PDB file of C-alpha atoms and ligand atoms in Angstrom:
ATOM      1  CA  MET Z  15       0.000   0.000   0.000  1.00  0.00           C
ATOM      2  CA  SER Z  16       1.546   3.280  -1.054  1.00  0.00           C
ATOM      3  CA  GLN Z  17       1.380   6.464   0.964  1.00  0.00           C
ATOM      4  CA  SER Z  18      -0.938   7.963  -1.656  1.00  0.00           C
ATOM      5  CA  GLU Z  19      -3.293   4.970  -1.563  1.00  0.00           C
ATOM      6  CA  ARG Z  20      -3.483   5.304   2.202  1.00  0.00           C
ATOM      7  CA  GLU Z  21      -4.126   9.041   2.103  1.00  0.00           C
ATOM      8  CA  SER Z  22      -6.688   8.879  -0.657  1.00  0.00           C
ATOM      9  CA  LEU Z  23      -8.702   6.190   1.121  1.00  0.00           C
ATOM     10  CA  GLU Z  24      -8.738   8.284   4.293  1.00  0.00           C
ATOM     11  CA  GLN Z  25      -9.712  11.456   2.457  1.00  0.00           C
ATOM     12  CA  ARG Z  26     -12.320   9.899   0.223  1.00  0.00           C
ATOM     13  CA  LEU Z  27     -13.941   8.052   3.065  1.00  0.00           C
ATOM     14  CA  ALA Z  28     -14.085  11.226   5.165  1.00  0.00           C
ATOM     15  CA  GLN Z  29     -15.692  13.113   2.267  1.00  0.00           C
ATOM     16  CA  ILE Z  30     -18.278  10.425   1.590  1.00  0.00           C
ATOM     17  CA  ARG Z  31     -19.203  10.144   5.243  1.00  0.00           C
ATOM     18  CA  GLN Z  32     -19.940  13.872   5.390  1.00  0.00           C
ATOM     19  CA  THR Z  33     -22.721  13.504   2.854  1.00  0.00           C
ATOM     20  CA  LEU Z  34     -24.022  10.088   3.877  1.00  0.00           C
ATOM     21  CA  PRO Z  35     -27.350   9.943   5.735  1.00  0.00           C
ATOM     22  CA  SER Z  36     -27.111   7.764   8.853  1.00  0.00           C
ATOM     23  CA  THR Z  37     -29.728   5.409   7.373  1.00  0.00           C
ATOM     24  CA  VAL Z  38     -27.455   4.395   4.489  1.00  0.00           C
ATOM     25  CA  ARG Z  39     -25.054   1.495   4.933  1.00  0.00           C
ATOM     26  CA  LEU Z  40     -21.720   2.022   3.169  1.00  0.00           C
ATOM     27  CA  ILE Z  41     -20.397  -1.224   1.704  1.00  0.00           C
ATOM     28  CA  ALA Z  42     -16.757  -1.271   0.577  1.00  0.00           C
ATOM     29  CA  VAL Z  43     -16.334  -3.277  -2.631  1.00  0.00           C
ATOM     30  CA  THR Z  44     -12.952  -4.932  -2.249  1.00  0.00           C
ATOM     31  CA  LYS Z  45     -12.551  -6.936  -5.457  1.00  0.00           C
ATOM     32  CA  GLN Z  46      -8.928  -6.603  -6.628  1.00  0.00           C
ATOM     33  CA  VAL Z  47      -8.053  -4.631  -3.489  1.00  0.00           C
ATOM     34  CA  SER Z  48      -5.079  -5.761  -1.376  1.00  0.00           C
ATOM     35  CA  VAL Z  49      -5.674  -7.183   2.077  1.00  0.00           C
ATOM     36  CA  GLU Z  50      -3.457  -4.433   3.461  1.00  0.00           C
ATOM     37  CA  LEU Z  51      -5.737  -1.730   2.082  1.00  0.00           C
ATOM     38  CA  ILE Z  52      -8.808  -3.633   3.286  1.00  0.00           C
ATOM     39  CA  ARG Z  53      -7.316  -3.665   6.781  1.00  0.00           C
ATOM     40  CA  LEU Z  54      -6.911   0.087   6.588  1.00  0.00           C
ATOM     41  CA  ALA Z  55     -10.592   0.409   5.627  1.00  0.00           C
ATOM     42  CA  TYR Z  56     -11.437  -1.631   8.719  1.00  0.00           C
ATOM     43  CA  ALA Z  57      -9.204   0.553  10.890  1.00  0.00           C
ATOM     44  CA  LEU Z  58     -11.112   3.553   9.538  1.00  0.00           C
ATOM     45  CA  GLY Z  59     -14.338   2.010  10.816  1.00  0.00           C
ATOM     46  CA  LEU Z  60     -15.805   0.133   7.854  1.00  0.00           C
ATOM     47  CA  ARG Z  61     -17.480  -3.166   8.729  1.00  0.00           C
ATOM     48  CA  ASP Z  62     -19.241  -4.116   5.463  1.00  0.00           C
ATOM     49  CA  PHE Z  63     -17.181  -5.594   2.637  1.00  0.00           C
ATOM     50  CA  ALA Z  64     -18.327  -6.907  -0.734  1.00  0.00           C
ATOM     51  CA  GLU Z  65     -16.850  -9.288  -3.260  1.00  0.00           C
ATOM     52  CA  SER Z  66     -18.089 -10.462  -6.654  1.00  0.00           C
ATOM     53  CA  ARG Z  67     -16.509 -13.903  -6.665  1.00  0.00           C
ATOM     54  CA  ILE Z  68     -16.609 -16.597  -4.038  1.00  0.00           C
ATOM     55  CA  GLN Z  69     -13.040 -17.712  -4.629  1.00  0.00           C
ATOM     56  CA  GLU Z  70     -11.546 -14.249  -4.261  1.00  0.00           C
ATOM     57  CA  ALA Z  71     -13.687 -13.673  -1.165  1.00  0.00           C
ATOM     58  CA  ALA Z  72     -12.590 -16.962   0.387  1.00  0.00           C
ATOM     59  CA  ALA Z  73      -8.910 -16.092   0.006  1.00  0.00           C
ATOM     60  CA  LYS Z  74      -9.396 -12.735   1.698  1.00  0.00           C
ATOM     61  CA  GLN Z  75     -11.630 -14.116   4.430  1.00  0.00           C
ATOM     62  CA  ALA Z  76      -8.899 -16.644   5.246  1.00  0.00           C
ATOM     63  CA  GLU Z  77      -6.379 -13.829   5.674  1.00  0.00           C
ATOM     64  CA  LEU Z  78      -8.832 -11.767   7.695  1.00  0.00           C
ATOM     65  CA  SER Z  79     -10.086 -14.581   9.883  1.00  0.00           C
ATOM     66  CA  ASP Z  80      -9.224 -12.585  13.021  1.00  0.00           C
ATOM     67  CA  TRP Z  81     -12.209 -10.318  12.226  1.00  0.00           C
ATOM     68  CA  THR Z  82     -15.368 -11.252  14.067  1.00  0.00           C
ATOM     69  CA  ASP Z  83     -17.515  -8.158  13.624  1.00  0.00           C
ATOM     70  CA  VAL Z  84     -17.815  -7.665   9.878  1.00  0.00           C
ATOM     71  CA  ASN Z  85     -20.438  -8.449   7.265  1.00  0.00           C
ATOM     72  CA  TRP Z  86     -19.379  -9.978   3.980  1.00  0.00           C
ATOM     73  CA  HIS Z  87     -21.644  -9.226   1.019  1.00  0.00           C
ATOM     74  CA  LEU Z  88     -21.753 -11.241  -2.207  1.00  0.00           C
ATOM     75  CA  ILE Z  89     -22.589  -8.912  -5.098  1.00  0.00           C
ATOM     76  CA  GLY Z  90     -21.683 -11.028  -8.145  1.00  0.00           C
ATOM     77  CA  HIS Z  91     -23.646 -13.705  -9.971  1.00  0.00           C
ATOM     78  CA  LEU Z  92     -23.906 -16.921  -7.994  1.00  0.00           C
ATOM     79  CA  GLN Z  93     -23.989 -20.266  -9.764  1.00  0.00           C
ATOM     80  CA  THR Z  94     -26.370 -22.783  -8.259  1.00  0.00           C
ATOM     81  CA  ASN Z  95     -23.561 -25.265  -7.695  1.00  0.00           C
ATOM     82  CA  LYS Z  96     -21.806 -22.761  -5.420  1.00  0.00           C
ATOM     83  CA  ALA Z  97     -24.880 -21.944  -3.358  1.00  0.00           C
ATOM     84  CA  SER Z  98     -23.765 -23.829  -0.260  1.00  0.00           C
ATOM     85  CA  LYS Z  99     -20.368 -22.102  -0.255  1.00  0.00           C
ATOM     86  CA  ALA Z 100     -22.127 -18.758  -0.466  1.00  0.00           C
ATOM     87  CA  LEU Z 101     -24.378 -19.625   2.474  1.00  0.00           C
ATOM     88  CA  GLU Z 102     -21.317 -20.411   4.582  1.00  0.00           C
ATOM     89  CA  ARG Z 103     -19.312 -17.342   3.696  1.00  0.00           C
ATOM     90  CA  PHE Z 104     -21.653 -14.377   3.364  1.00  0.00           C
ATOM     91  CA  GLN Z 105     -23.976 -12.487   5.684  1.00  0.00           C
ATOM     92  CA  TRP Z 106     -25.615 -10.852   2.680  1.00  0.00           C
ATOM     93  CA  ILE Z 107     -26.239 -11.995  -0.907  1.00  0.00           C
ATOM     94  CA  HIS Z 108     -27.317  -9.130  -3.195  1.00  0.00           C
ATOM     95  CA  SER Z 109     -27.427 -11.151  -6.395  1.00  0.00           C
ATOM     96  CA  LEU Z 110     -30.415 -13.478  -6.043  1.00  0.00           C
ATOM     97  CA  ASP Z 111     -31.278 -13.413  -9.724  1.00  0.00           C
ATOM     98  CA  SER Z 112     -33.346 -16.511 -10.516  1.00  0.00           C
ATOM     99  CA  LEU Z 113     -36.001 -18.781  -9.095  1.00  0.00           C
ATOM    100  CA  LYS Z 114     -33.727 -21.765  -9.581  1.00  0.00           C
ATOM    101  CA  LEU Z 115     -31.119 -20.176  -7.326  1.00  0.00           C
ATOM    102  CA  ALA Z 116     -33.730 -19.176  -4.739  1.00  0.00           C
ATOM    103  CA  GLN Z 117     -35.061 -22.720  -4.599  1.00  0.00           C
ATOM    104  CA  ARG Z 118     -31.573 -24.169  -4.263  1.00  0.00           C
ATOM    105  CA  LEU Z 119     -30.688 -21.794  -1.424  1.00  0.00           C
ATOM    106  CA  ASN Z 120     -33.998 -22.620   0.221  1.00  0.00           C
ATOM    107  CA  GLN Z 121     -33.237 -26.358   0.116  1.00  0.00           C
ATOM    108  CA  LEU Z 122     -29.815 -25.786   1.653  1.00  0.00           C
ATOM    109  CA  ALA Z 123     -30.766 -23.255   4.316  1.00  0.00           C
ATOM    110  CA  ALA Z 124     -32.026 -25.083   7.353  1.00  0.00           C
ATOM    111  CA  PRO Z 125     -34.449 -22.910   9.281  1.00  0.00           C
ATOM    112  CA  GLN Z 126     -32.350 -22.820  12.465  1.00  0.00           C
ATOM    113  CA  GLN Z 127     -29.066 -21.829  10.788  1.00  0.00           C
ATOM    114  CA  GLN Z 128     -27.530 -18.395  10.510  1.00  0.00           C
ATOM    115  CA  LYS Z 129     -28.744 -17.380   7.103  1.00  0.00           C
ATOM    116  CA  PRO Z 130     -27.745 -14.537   4.834  1.00  0.00           C
ATOM    117  CA  GLN Z 131     -30.057 -11.659   4.131  1.00  0.00           C
ATOM    118  CA  LEU Z 132     -30.994 -11.694   0.465  1.00  0.00           C
ATOM    119  CA  CYS Z 133     -31.675  -9.053  -2.157  1.00  0.00           C
ATOM    120  CA  LEU Z 134     -33.404  -9.836  -5.433  1.00  0.00           C
ATOM    121  CA  GLN Z 135     -31.338  -8.419  -8.283  1.00  0.00           C
ATOM    122  CA  VAL Z 136     -33.561  -6.569 -10.718  1.00  0.00           C
ATOM    123  CA  LYS Z 137     -32.802  -5.352 -14.216  1.00  0.00           C
ATOM    124  CA  LEU Z 138     -35.254  -2.665 -15.256  1.00  0.00           C
ATOM    125  CA  ARG Z 139     -33.593  -1.923 -18.615  1.00  0.00           C
ATOM    126  CA  PRO Z 140     -32.391  -4.482 -21.163  1.00  0.00           C
ATOM    127  CA  ASP Z 141     -28.697  -5.173 -20.520  1.00  0.00           C
ATOM    128  CA  PRO Z 142     -27.080  -8.258 -22.039  1.00  0.00           C
ATOM    129  CA  ASP Z 143     -24.068  -7.987 -19.711  1.00  0.00           C
ATOM    130  CA  LYS Z 144     -26.059  -8.330 -16.511  1.00  0.00           C
ATOM    131  CA  PHE Z 145     -28.130 -10.840 -14.650  1.00  0.00           C
ATOM    132  CA  GLY Z 146     -31.362  -9.961 -12.910  1.00  0.00           C
ATOM    133  CA  TRP Z 147     -35.154 -10.196 -12.983  1.00  0.00           C
ATOM    134  CA  THR Z 148     -37.270  -7.938 -15.132  1.00  0.00           C
ATOM    135  CA  ALA Z 149     -40.157  -6.414 -13.186  1.00  0.00           C
ATOM    136  CA  ALA Z 150     -42.637  -8.704 -14.947  1.00  0.00           C
ATOM    137  CA  GLU Z 151     -40.579 -11.830 -14.242  1.00  0.00           C
ATOM    138  CA  LEU Z 152     -40.211 -10.942 -10.604  1.00  0.00           C
ATOM    139  CA  LEU Z 153     -43.894 -10.180 -10.058  1.00  0.00           C
ATOM    140  CA  ALA Z 154     -44.806 -13.476 -11.729  1.00  0.00           C
ATOM    141  CA  ALA Z 155     -42.375 -15.380  -9.496  1.00  0.00           C
ATOM    142  CA  LEU Z 156     -43.656 -13.943  -6.198  1.00  0.00           C
ATOM    143  CA  PRO Z 157     -45.881 -16.917  -5.307  1.00  0.00           C
ATOM    144  CA  ASP Z 158     -42.943 -19.290  -5.797  1.00  0.00           C
ATOM    145  CA  LEU Z 159     -40.579 -17.034  -3.841  1.00  0.00           C
ATOM    146  CA  GLU Z 160     -43.082 -16.905  -0.974  1.00  0.00           C
ATOM    147  CA  GLN Z 161     -42.833 -20.683  -0.826  1.00  0.00           C
ATOM    148  CA  CYS Z 162     -39.097 -20.418  -0.063  1.00  0.00           C
ATOM    149  CA  GLN Z 163     -39.755 -20.073   3.636  1.00  0.00           C
ATOM    150  CA  ALA Z 164     -36.202 -20.724   4.803  1.00  0.00           C
ATOM    151  CA  LEU Z 165     -34.993 -17.601   2.987  1.00  0.00           C
ATOM    152  CA  ASN Z 166     -34.654 -14.056   4.336  1.00  0.00           C
ATOM    153  CA  ILE Z 167     -35.555 -12.022   1.282  1.00  0.00           C
ATOM    154  CA  VAL Z 168     -35.334  -8.429   2.465  1.00  0.00           C
ATOM    155  CA  GLY Z 169     -34.420  -6.174  -0.444  1.00  0.00           C
ATOM    156  CA  LEU Z 170     -33.877  -5.337  -4.082  1.00  0.00           C
ATOM    157  CA  MET Z 171     -30.518  -4.719  -5.739  1.00  0.00           C
ATOM    158  CA  THR Z 172     -29.960  -3.037  -9.076  1.00  0.00           C
ATOM    159  CA  ILE Z 173     -27.067  -1.989 -11.335  1.00  0.00           C
ATOM    160  CA  PRO Z 174     -28.081   0.534 -14.015  1.00  0.00           C
ATOM    161  CA  PRO Z 175     -26.463   0.100 -17.435  1.00  0.00           C
ATOM    162  CA  ASN Z 176     -23.208   2.044 -17.862  1.00  0.00           C
ATOM    163  CA  GLY Z 177     -23.142   5.446 -19.472  1.00  0.00           C
ATOM    164  CA  LEU Z 178     -26.755   6.541 -19.076  1.00  0.00           C
ATOM    165  CA  PRO Z 179     -27.594  10.213 -18.564  1.00  0.00           C
ATOM    166  CA  PRO Z 180     -28.107  10.961 -14.847  1.00  0.00           C
ATOM    167  CA  ALA Z 181     -31.846  11.540 -15.269  1.00  0.00           C
ATOM    168  CA  GLU Z 182     -32.253   8.084 -16.747  1.00  0.00           C
ATOM    169  CA  THR Z 183     -30.189   6.474 -13.966  1.00  0.00           C
ATOM    170  CA  ALA Z 184     -32.303   8.323 -11.403  1.00  0.00           C
ATOM    171  CA  ALA Z 185     -35.452   7.017 -13.101  1.00  0.00           C
ATOM    172  CA  ILE Z 186     -34.191   3.449 -12.736  1.00  0.00           C
ATOM    173  CA  PHE Z 187     -33.559   3.979  -9.008  1.00  0.00           C
ATOM    174  CA  GLU Z 188     -37.043   5.478  -8.561  1.00  0.00           C
ATOM    175  CA  GLN Z 189     -38.598   2.548 -10.423  1.00  0.00           C
ATOM    176  CA  THR Z 190     -36.679   0.107  -8.256  1.00  0.00           C
ATOM    177  CA  ARG Z 191     -38.092   1.742  -5.142  1.00  0.00           C
ATOM    178  CA  ALA Z 192     -41.607   1.658  -6.625  1.00  0.00           C
ATOM    179  CA  LEU Z 193     -41.179  -2.023  -7.493  1.00  0.00           C
ATOM    180  CA  ALA Z 194     -40.228  -2.773  -3.883  1.00  0.00           C
ATOM    181  CA  GLN Z 195     -43.489  -1.172  -2.751  1.00  0.00           C
ATOM    182  CA  GLN Z 196     -45.474  -3.096  -5.325  1.00  0.00           C
ATOM    183  CA  ILE Z 197     -43.936  -6.389  -4.164  1.00  0.00           C
ATOM    184  CA  GLN Z 198     -44.876  -5.572  -0.587  1.00  0.00           C
ATOM    185  CA  GLN Z 199     -48.468  -4.941  -1.628  1.00  0.00           C
ATOM    186  CA  GLN Z 200     -48.742  -8.069  -3.725  1.00  0.00           C
ATOM    187  CA  SER Z 201     -46.969 -10.573  -1.498  1.00  0.00           C
ATOM    188  CA  SER Z 202     -46.031 -11.429   2.050  1.00  0.00           C
ATOM    189  CA  LEU Z 203     -42.427 -10.346   1.477  1.00  0.00           C
ATOM    190  CA  THR Z 204     -41.080  -7.349   3.376  1.00  0.00           C
ATOM    191  CA  ILE Z 205     -38.730  -5.467   1.092  1.00  0.00           C
ATOM    192  CA  SER Z 206     -37.126  -2.789   3.237  1.00  0.00           C
ATOM    193  CA  GLU Z 207     -33.634  -2.677   1.739  1.00  0.00           C
ATOM    194  CA  LEU Z 208     -32.595  -1.035  -1.518  1.00  0.00           C
ATOM    195  CA  SER Z 209     -29.038  -1.891  -2.579  1.00  0.00           C
ATOM    196  CA  MET Z 210     -28.357   0.671  -5.279  1.00  0.00           C
ATOM    197  CA  GLY Z 211     -25.638   3.153  -6.027  1.00  0.00           C
ATOM    198  CA  MET Z 212     -21.994   2.657  -7.003  1.00  0.00           C
ATOM    199  CA  SER Z 213     -19.077   5.086  -7.359  1.00  0.00           C
ATOM    200  CA  GLY Z 214     -20.548   6.846 -10.390  1.00  0.00           C
ATOM    201  CA  ASP Z 215     -24.124   7.231  -9.239  1.00  0.00           C
ATOM    202  CA  TYR Z 216     -24.484   6.828  -5.473  1.00  0.00           C
ATOM    203  CA  PRO Z 217     -25.712  10.398  -4.760  1.00  0.00           C
ATOM    204  CA  LEU Z 218     -28.647   9.761  -7.110  1.00  0.00           C
ATOM    205  CA  ALA Z 219     -29.322   6.413  -5.457  1.00  0.00           C
ATOM    206  CA  ILE Z 220     -29.399   8.021  -2.013  1.00  0.00           C
ATOM    207  CA  GLN Z 221     -31.897  10.601  -3.264  1.00  0.00           C
ATOM    208  CA  SER Z 222     -34.103   7.733  -4.399  1.00  0.00           C
ATOM    209  CA  GLY Z 223     -34.021   5.970  -1.053  1.00  0.00           C
ATOM    210  CA  ALA Z 224     -31.046   3.606  -1.227  1.00  0.00           C
ATOM    211  CA  THR Z 225     -30.350   1.916   2.100  1.00  0.00           C
ATOM    212  CA  MET Z 226     -27.061   0.351   0.955  1.00  0.00           C
ATOM    213  CA  ILE Z 227     -24.485   1.762  -1.447  1.00  0.00           C
ATOM    214  CA  ARG Z 228     -21.685  -0.370  -2.883  1.00  0.00           C
ATOM    215  CA  LEU Z 229     -18.509   1.646  -3.440  1.00  0.00           C
ATOM    216  CA  GLY Z 230     -15.284   0.428  -5.021  1.00  0.00           C
ATOM    217  CA  ARG Z 231     -13.344   2.896  -7.164  1.00  0.00           C
ATOM    218  CA  VAL Z 232     -14.313   6.002  -5.253  1.00  0.00           C
ATOM    219  CA  LEU Z 233     -12.740   4.497  -2.118  1.00  0.00           C
ATOM    220  CA  PHE Z 234      -9.862   2.407  -3.392  1.00  0.00           C
ATOM    221  CA  GLY Z 235      -8.984   3.996  -6.740  1.00  0.00           C
ATOM    222  CA  ASN Z 236      -9.332   2.458 -10.163  1.00  0.00           C
ATOM    223  CA  ARG Z 237      -8.094  -1.120  -9.665  1.00  0.00           C
ATOM    224  CA  SER Z 238      -8.070  -2.257 -13.273  1.00  0.00           C
ATOM    225  CA  SER Z 239      -5.831   0.605 -14.358  1.00  0.00           C
ATOM    226  CA  LEU Z 240      -3.533   0.118 -11.355  1.00  0.00           C
ATOM    227  CA  SER Z 241      -3.022  -3.519 -12.162  1.00  0.00           C
ATOM    228  CA  LEU Z 242      -2.071  -2.884 -15.803  1.00  0.00           C
TER     229      LEU Z 242
HETATM  230  C1  PLP W 319     -17.691  -3.671  -8.772  1.00  0.00           C
HETATM  231  C2  PLP W 319     -19.076  -3.488  -8.279  1.00  0.00           C
HETATM  232  C3  PLP W 319     -19.437  -2.364  -7.522  1.00  0.00           C
HETATM  233  C4  PLP W 319     -18.478  -1.234  -7.225  1.00  0.00           C
HETATM  234  O1  PLP W 319     -18.310  -0.458  -8.388  1.00  0.00           O
HETATM  235  P1  PLP W 319     -17.477   0.899  -8.368  1.00  0.00           P
HETATM  236  O2  PLP W 319     -17.872   1.558  -9.631  1.00  0.00           O
HETATM  237  O3  PLP W 319     -16.048   0.522  -8.301  1.00  0.00           O
HETATM  238  O4  PLP W 319     -17.928   1.662  -7.152  1.00  0.00           O
HETATM  239  C5  PLP W 319     -20.728  -2.292  -7.044  1.00  0.00           C
HETATM  240  N1  PLP W 319     -21.640  -3.259  -7.296  1.00  0.00           N
HETATM  241  C6  PLP W 319     -21.340  -4.341  -8.031  1.00  0.00           C
HETATM  242  C7  PLP W 319     -22.390  -5.358  -8.271  1.00  0.00           C
HETATM  243  C8  PLP W 319     -20.057  -4.491  -8.551  1.00  0.00           C
HETATM  244  O5  PLP W 319     -19.765  -5.575  -9.296  1.00  0.00           O
END
């Protein structure tokens, strides 16, 4: 960890915290981030960390096994055959993106176990690069999701397509919030969490009622360019 990496994390985190409502949980996205820098984030008070891949998460969790008071969040696509690993390793899974996966997790999650909190990943604009339910698919699947009684489905997660004008991104966040309300009206699910907002758009997400923002680059710098 260079001196400048250390200083920029401290400064950026201080700046973000100044504008962050107390109701919004700040999740540090640590994919491609060194364990040393992650430890600094912890020392600065962060307790929520997110990874996209189980394998990368497992390696870091092994190195950080002295931590007992953090939440690990899975934010990348989860293959059904890795569902049991995800149940063991994460307190939150934001990427519940199919009925097949929900049913598999439900089979594996015994009612008495510690179970992750789950967000349904929704995709409100066509985007071939991303997983997620359309609104129509999700509303149609509600009766089946209600049957998954071992699951703690508590929120919606969304990732707007890259490069949209801010007004369009804001519209997607507003529609995600409206969809959460609609699900509550039409089912027995309680959808109180909205996981939306990344480095490029988190102020808009907060305006639209995000309860969790997932920040990588704005905290840790641009990893892909650093690793070139
Ligand atoms: C990488 C990633 C983030 C963080 O993105 P930044 O632009 O670096 O803040 C957030 N959410 C998901 C699902 C991601 O894959």
